[in-house]
Amino acid sequence: MSSEKESKNLAVVNCSQLVTLAGPARPRTGAELRELGIIANGGMFVRDGLIERVGSRDEVETLIDSETEVVDALGRLVLPGFVDAHTHPVFGGTRVDEFEERSKGATYEEIAARGGGIQSTVNATRATYEEVLTYECWRYADWFLRSGTTTIEAKSGYGLSLEDELKILRIIKRLGSETSLRYVPTFLGAHSIPAEFRSRRDDYVALLIEEMLPAVAAEKLAEFCDVFCEQRVFTTDEAWKILSAARCHGMGLRIHADQLSLSGGAQLAAELGTVTADHLEHTDAAGIAALKEAGVQPVLLPGSVYALGSSRYPAAREMIDAGLAVVLATDFNPGSSPTPSIPMILSLASTHMKMTPAEGITAVTINAAYSLNRGAQLGSLERGKIADFVIHDCSDYRDLAYFFGLEHPSSVYVHGKIIG
Ligand code: NIG
Ligand code: FE
């Protein structure tokens, strides 16, 4: 897919449903998640890559002149590009061997304990030259775009040394300028304790705080910092130290919390006032209440629950009913969630988490954009916003979650320009 992000004027007409997500300029909570701002037989006018007008087909057609390219949606569905707020898209190799082992009964934790898991991807990532790794990850950018995703949050975390984490973050920066996908970079040096530090974990935490974070901040390579907070990974005390240091460098905070056990991650997120707390499969009612009180956005990742063969999905219903501004994301990574597909996540959310199709769409558009500090530019089709939008080959927004296992987009536009 090409890399230009500019365009001339466009008029998009003949949409069965123009799903605008128009609404208050903040993340949506409670019943607001079900309000999609749908315009039946709607249209949209785009000038210089920005949305100028959203309305009925007739209103938009009055703006068409000889300089305008008319896009006939042919009675199909138009949505904002999906915003995937949790991905790990830069890694060497795959973990297809582990996938096969798990298909025979091995567990994710057993494989990690014997040196596989994240460490095996760290080994492969370190061993891959920057140019080669960039080329491999370019392919994943195409996968996201083809599924209708136009922005991703992109974590480092498979380098786990100063040099290799910088290599990954520079690749993310380069992909952001050379592909059509938008990247929001996150430093996840605290993804695992690398093998060479296993017997001296304090030294790795010191390396993160004293060398890696300052270097990442000096090169302005990350907007956010994340920590995998879990028993046998980073404790809540360690996560507190790392995230507090990141805050001093001006980074926003995210945290992998309560994924494999109830380990205090949600409480820590609330205490620190992180922007998001991600996973939350084991979070209890007290954790949900703490997140609500602190205004932390949950980022739920049903792809990893599904791919690990678990049935322990996060308590999305309780979170929505408690007033949390829920986000859904893929967690695209080679170990626990090898999918770039937001439509697959929408299917899982409705089938296993009892989120309605409308709630799912809000969670992968406007709420996700706010969780990345992009709510003013992305995530809805409203005047002044960037024209990242997708024509899906169906006519009803509920089809996106209902028909699963296929790619719905027929055309993807970034900054008003078609990606082909
Ligand atoms: O979000 N939880 C930690 N990180 C990833 C898994 C990464 C891997 O297995 O490589 C996750 O699920
Ligand atoms: Fe993750």
XYZ file of C-alpha atoms and ligand atoms in Angstrom:
433
model
C 0.000 0.000 0.000
C 1.321 3.450 -0.874
C 2.606 5.970 1.606
C 1.159 9.334 0.627
C -1.155 10.983 3.127
C -2.425 13.944 1.058
C -5.397 14.263 -1.300
C -7.675 16.545 -3.329
C -11.349 17.170 -2.495
C -13.652 14.205 -2.155
C -17.387 13.841 -1.881
C -18.465 10.499 -0.463
C -22.087 9.774 -1.328
C -24.602 6.957 -1.333
C -23.655 5.420 2.010
C -26.319 3.074 3.428
C -25.135 4.126 6.869
C -22.578 6.843 7.538
C -21.496 5.895 11.056
C -20.152 9.209 12.342
C -19.649 8.589 16.077
C -20.420 12.299 16.447
C -20.938 13.274 20.063
C -19.326 14.942 23.039
C -15.604 15.699 22.748
C -14.563 13.046 25.247
C -14.557 9.265 25.565
C -18.014 7.716 25.673
C -19.394 5.933 28.735
C -22.503 3.959 29.698
C -25.373 4.260 27.203
C -23.275 6.669 25.082
C -21.333 3.658 23.796
C -24.474 2.606 21.943
C -24.997 5.983 20.214
C -23.213 5.830 16.883
C -24.530 9.006 15.223
C -25.637 7.112 12.110
C -26.793 9.100 9.071
C -28.872 6.934 6.727
C -28.115 7.682 3.062
C -25.453 10.077 4.302
C -22.555 11.841 2.664
C -19.276 13.468 3.574
C -17.185 16.205 1.946
C -13.421 16.151 2.415
C -11.090 19.064 1.603
C -7.308 18.726 1.820
C -7.611 15.508 3.787
C -9.894 16.993 6.441
C -13.628 16.496 6.892
C -15.481 19.674 5.930
C -19.076 18.539 5.954
C -21.032 15.508 7.149
C -24.725 15.284 6.396
C -27.359 13.973 4.038
C -26.403 12.957 0.522
C -28.235 16.008 -0.838
C -26.347 18.451 1.392
C -23.028 17.015 0.339
C -23.891 16.920 -3.363
C -24.424 20.702 -3.390
C -20.685 21.121 -2.627
C -19.481 19.116 -5.616
C -17.612 21.119 -8.276
C -15.269 20.230 -11.127
C -12.354 19.847 -8.702
C -14.154 17.255 -6.612
C -13.655 13.528 -6.913
C -16.962 11.775 -6.232
C -16.763 8.507 -4.330
C -19.934 6.457 -4.760
C -20.193 4.108 -1.788
C -22.768 2.071 -3.753
C -25.120 1.749 -0.809
C -22.497 0.381 1.553
C -21.394 1.137 5.092
C -18.902 3.930 5.881
C -17.070 4.122 9.192
C -14.069 5.949 10.629
C -10.860 3.916 10.268
C -10.432 1.650 13.256
C -7.986 2.787 15.938
C -6.174 -0.194 17.465
C -4.958 1.003 20.864
C -2.780 -1.976 21.853
C -0.383 -3.761 19.493
C 3.128 -5.244 19.539
C 3.836 -4.977 15.766
C 7.656 -5.144 15.586
C 9.090 -8.604 16.170
C 11.434 -11.052 14.495
C 10.207 -14.473 13.386
C 6.940 -16.023 14.505
C 5.959 -18.412 17.293
C 4.200 -20.919 15.095
C 6.159 -23.780 16.727
C 4.767 -22.783 20.134
C 1.307 -22.495 18.612
C 1.619 -26.093 17.481
C 2.837 -27.160 20.950
C -0.138 -25.444 22.528
C -2.419 -27.225 20.106
C -1.082 -30.427 21.678
C -1.760 -29.250 25.226
C 1.242 -27.193 26.414
C 0.330 -23.923 28.142
C 1.606 -20.390 27.460
C 3.116 -20.236 30.970
C 4.880 -23.628 30.634
C 6.421 -22.584 27.324
C 7.576 -19.264 28.795
C 9.064 -21.002 31.866
C 11.305 -23.122 29.666
C 12.757 -20.127 27.829
C 10.212 -19.803 25.037
C 7.485 -17.188 24.989
C 8.500 -13.532 24.946
C 12.194 -14.459 25.326
C 12.171 -16.495 22.132
C 10.825 -13.499 20.207
C 13.419 -11.281 21.910
C 16.164 -13.611 20.650
C 14.754 -13.562 17.104
C 14.252 -9.776 17.127
C 17.770 -9.071 18.362
C 19.165 -11.369 15.663
C 17.356 -9.606 12.808
C 18.981 -6.640 11.056
C 17.066 -3.380 11.266
C 16.436 -3.257 7.503
C 15.113 -6.805 7.403
C 12.927 -6.273 10.451
C 11.510 -3.091 8.922
C 10.646 -4.966 5.762
C 8.916 -7.769 7.715
C 6.869 -5.288 9.746
C 5.859 -3.346 6.647
C 3.842 -6.431 5.758
C 1.950 -6.195 9.053
C 1.111 -2.545 8.306
C -0.639 -3.774 5.161
C -2.548 -6.357 7.189
C -3.878 -3.680 9.543
C -4.910 -1.406 6.689
C -6.654 -4.217 4.847
C -8.741 -4.950 7.947
C -9.850 -1.318 8.122
C -7.431 -0.081 10.775
C -5.779 3.264 10.045
C -4.084 4.011 13.385
C -2.278 1.694 15.787
C -0.595 2.128 19.123
C 2.732 0.320 18.650
C 4.769 -1.027 21.542
C 8.427 -1.913 21.606
C 9.299 -4.716 24.031
C 11.035 -7.459 22.052
C 14.483 -5.859 22.335
C 14.992 -5.537 26.102
C 18.404 -3.884 25.757
C 19.085 -0.213 25.164
C 20.278 -0.801 21.620
C 17.509 -3.213 20.626
C 14.669 -1.189 22.130
C 15.926 1.893 20.280
C 16.122 -0.186 17.096
C 12.453 -1.181 17.444
C 11.268 2.339 18.244
C 13.184 3.732 15.256
C 11.517 1.131 13.052
C 8.105 2.226 14.368
C 8.987 5.834 13.549
C 10.104 4.865 10.061
C 6.988 2.776 9.400
C 4.895 5.758 10.487
C 6.499 7.948 7.845
C 6.818 5.365 5.051
C 3.497 3.493 5.234
C -0.057 4.827 5.239
C -0.732 3.482 8.719
C -0.525 5.950 11.626
C 1.617 4.748 14.535
C 1.501 5.978 18.137
C 4.702 4.687 19.773
C 4.913 3.184 23.267
C 8.071 2.132 25.109
C 7.631 -1.340 26.631
C 11.167 -2.115 27.755
C 9.460 -3.570 30.847
C 7.855 -6.415 28.880
C 9.942 -9.165 30.498
C 13.184 -9.551 32.441
C 15.645 -10.627 29.718
C 17.525 -13.909 30.268
C 20.867 -12.234 31.017
C 19.278 -10.302 33.941
C 17.214 -13.161 35.455
C 19.397 -13.451 38.565
C 19.711 -9.674 38.995
C 16.353 -8.202 38.175
C 17.030 -5.021 40.163
C 19.802 -4.218 37.710
C 17.361 -4.473 34.797
C 14.898 -2.133 36.515
C 17.792 0.287 37.112
C 18.816 0.016 33.446
C 15.254 0.814 32.387
C 15.041 3.857 34.618
C 18.553 5.220 34.380
C 19.486 4.536 30.760
C 16.665 3.329 28.565
C 13.925 5.815 29.500
C 16.256 8.861 29.247
C 17.532 7.693 25.839
C 14.027 7.054 24.497
C 12.881 10.440 25.794
C 15.926 12.250 24.378
C 15.177 10.912 20.885
C 11.427 11.535 21.379
C 10.724 7.962 20.305
C 7.734 7.209 22.552
C 4.576 9.043 23.612
C 3.657 6.394 26.168
C 5.367 3.941 28.510
C 3.886 0.545 29.383
C 4.847 -2.193 31.890
C 3.791 -5.859 31.945
C 2.722 -6.022 35.594
C 2.194 -9.662 36.572
C 3.382 -12.253 39.066
C 6.764 -13.511 37.804
C 7.125 -10.564 35.404
C 7.207 -7.042 36.924
C 5.818 -6.613 40.443
C 3.568 -3.716 41.329
C 6.490 -2.064 43.169
C 8.725 -2.342 40.116
C 5.942 -1.145 37.819
C 5.359 1.849 40.102
C 9.028 2.845 39.909
C 9.269 2.467 36.140
C 6.017 4.273 35.367
C 6.785 7.073 37.822
C 10.131 7.598 36.086
C 8.415 7.599 32.675
C 6.008 10.255 33.879
C 8.970 12.472 34.795
C 10.045 12.241 31.132
C 6.619 13.477 30.034
C 5.305 10.126 28.798
C 1.703 9.014 29.155
C 1.247 5.777 31.079
C -0.309 2.432 30.129
C -0.079 -0.890 31.940
C -0.635 -4.598 31.192
C -2.669 -5.483 34.280
C -4.328 -8.584 35.746
C -3.898 -10.612 32.531
C -2.955 -13.998 33.982
C -3.824 -13.411 37.655
C -5.287 -10.797 39.976
C -1.977 -9.093 40.711
C -2.897 -5.584 41.801
C -2.343 -4.039 38.370
C -5.718 -2.315 38.145
C -5.282 -0.839 41.620
C -1.838 0.416 40.648
C -3.213 1.940 37.447
C -5.771 3.819 39.525
C -3.186 4.945 42.053
C -0.888 6.280 39.303
C -3.720 7.647 37.160
C -2.499 5.845 34.040
C -4.279 6.665 30.795
C -5.191 3.002 30.262
C -5.133 -0.350 32.047
C -4.981 -3.175 29.525
C -6.140 -6.833 29.581
C -7.940 -6.962 32.997
C -9.108 -10.570 32.556
C -8.834 -11.148 36.331
C -9.829 -7.704 37.598
C -12.485 -7.846 40.325
C -15.255 -5.429 41.332
C -12.904 -3.445 43.590
C -10.493 -3.015 40.670
C -13.289 -1.836 38.390
C -14.421 0.684 41.010
C -10.847 1.957 41.398
C -10.464 2.430 37.623
C -13.747 4.333 37.517
C -12.760 6.586 40.387
C -9.438 7.417 38.718
C -10.836 7.835 35.171
C -8.592 5.124 33.700
C -9.731 3.673 30.346
C -9.779 -0.143 30.189
C -8.334 -1.639 26.989
C -9.810 -5.116 26.582
C -8.044 -7.700 24.416
C -10.257 -10.709 23.717
C -7.959 -11.897 20.899
C -5.378 -13.051 23.441
C -7.999 -14.852 25.545
C -9.247 -16.645 22.451
C -5.813 -17.487 21.042
C -4.575 -18.839 24.383
C -7.598 -21.138 24.491
C -8.902 -19.557 27.682
C -12.508 -18.743 28.470
C -11.711 -16.046 30.998
C -12.778 -12.921 29.127
C -12.665 -9.546 30.907
C -15.844 -8.307 32.572
C -16.780 -5.828 29.845
C -20.460 -5.604 30.824
C -19.661 -4.745 34.408
C -17.112 -2.175 33.241
C -19.559 -0.478 30.862
C -22.294 -0.551 33.458
C -19.883 0.963 36.001
C -19.307 3.905 33.627
C -15.863 3.067 32.252
C -14.887 4.327 28.770
C -14.094 0.873 27.395
C -11.670 0.353 24.513
C -11.182 -2.873 22.511
C -7.931 -3.712 20.719
C -6.195 -6.649 19.010
C -3.023 -7.009 21.148
C -1.421 -8.067 17.838
C 1.726 -10.010 18.815
C 3.402 -13.281 17.816
C 2.678 -15.119 21.071
C -0.718 -14.579 22.607
C -2.685 -12.784 19.884
C -1.502 -13.152 16.302
C -4.342 -11.191 14.713
C -4.408 -7.654 13.277
C -8.171 -7.909 12.713
C -10.461 -5.529 14.574
C -13.529 -7.197 12.974
C -12.449 -10.455 14.650
C -12.228 -8.580 17.966
C -15.728 -7.166 17.411
C -17.025 -10.689 16.886
C -15.371 -11.957 20.076
C -16.617 -8.966 22.070
C -20.234 -9.602 21.105
C -20.060 -13.391 21.348
C -18.038 -13.795 24.539
C -18.218 -10.476 26.370
C -21.834 -9.541 25.677
C -20.959 -6.170 24.236
C -23.458 -5.061 21.628
C -22.158 -4.434 18.092
C -22.638 -0.691 18.667
C -20.627 -0.731 21.911
C -17.888 -2.605 20.099
C -17.663 0.001 17.356
C -17.398 2.882 19.832
C -14.656 0.947 21.639
C -12.517 0.627 18.474
C -13.004 4.160 17.170
C -13.640 7.232 19.300
C -12.840 5.679 22.689
C -9.657 4.154 21.316
C -8.649 7.511 19.794
C -9.074 9.267 23.143
C -6.984 6.617 24.866
C -4.139 7.585 22.508
C -4.583 11.315 22.976
C -5.933 11.550 19.409
C -9.598 12.158 20.211
C -9.570 15.642 18.713
C -8.247 14.426 15.328
C -9.371 10.814 14.838
C -12.014 8.249 15.786
C -15.157 9.925 14.406
C -16.392 11.502 11.180
C -16.932 15.114 12.238
C -16.067 18.497 10.768
C -12.383 19.341 11.205
C -11.219 15.796 11.820
C -8.762 13.897 9.636
C -10.544 11.979 6.862
C -9.484 8.436 7.779
C -12.476 6.347 6.740
C -13.399 2.951 5.339
C -16.101 1.733 2.973
C -17.105 -1.732 4.165
C -18.702 -4.271 1.859
C -21.926 -4.541 3.852
C -24.843 -2.255 4.561
C -25.494 -2.554 8.317
C -22.863 -1.760 10.983
C -23.875 -4.887 12.918
C -22.630 -7.029 10.027
C -19.043 -6.209 11.051
C -19.346 -8.328 14.212
C -21.882 -10.790 12.842
C -20.132 -12.086 9.718
C -16.762 -13.174 11.076
C -13.591 -14.586 9.557
C -13.561 -12.271 6.543
C -12.249 -8.831 5.718
C -15.095 -6.368 5.227
C -13.298 -3.281 3.839
C -13.597 -2.601 0.140
C -11.735 0.746 0.232
C -9.622 2.384 2.913
C -8.883 6.127 2.946
C -6.167 7.787 4.997
C -6.108 11.590 5.136
C -8.650 11.598 2.307
C -6.538 9.452 -0.008
C -7.374 5.914 -1.066
C -4.905 3.204 -0.107
C -4.357 0.687 -2.836
O -0.109 -8.519 25.676
N 1.163 -9.732 28.097
C 2.233 -9.472 27.633
N 2.491 -9.268 26.352
C 1.767 -9.813 25.289
C 2.228 -11.177 24.966
C 3.492 -11.111 24.244
C 4.049 -12.409 23.775
O 3.647 -13.519 24.163
O 4.970 -12.270 22.962
C 0.290 -9.673 25.542
O -0.485 -10.629 25.565
Fe -0.020 -6.729 25.026
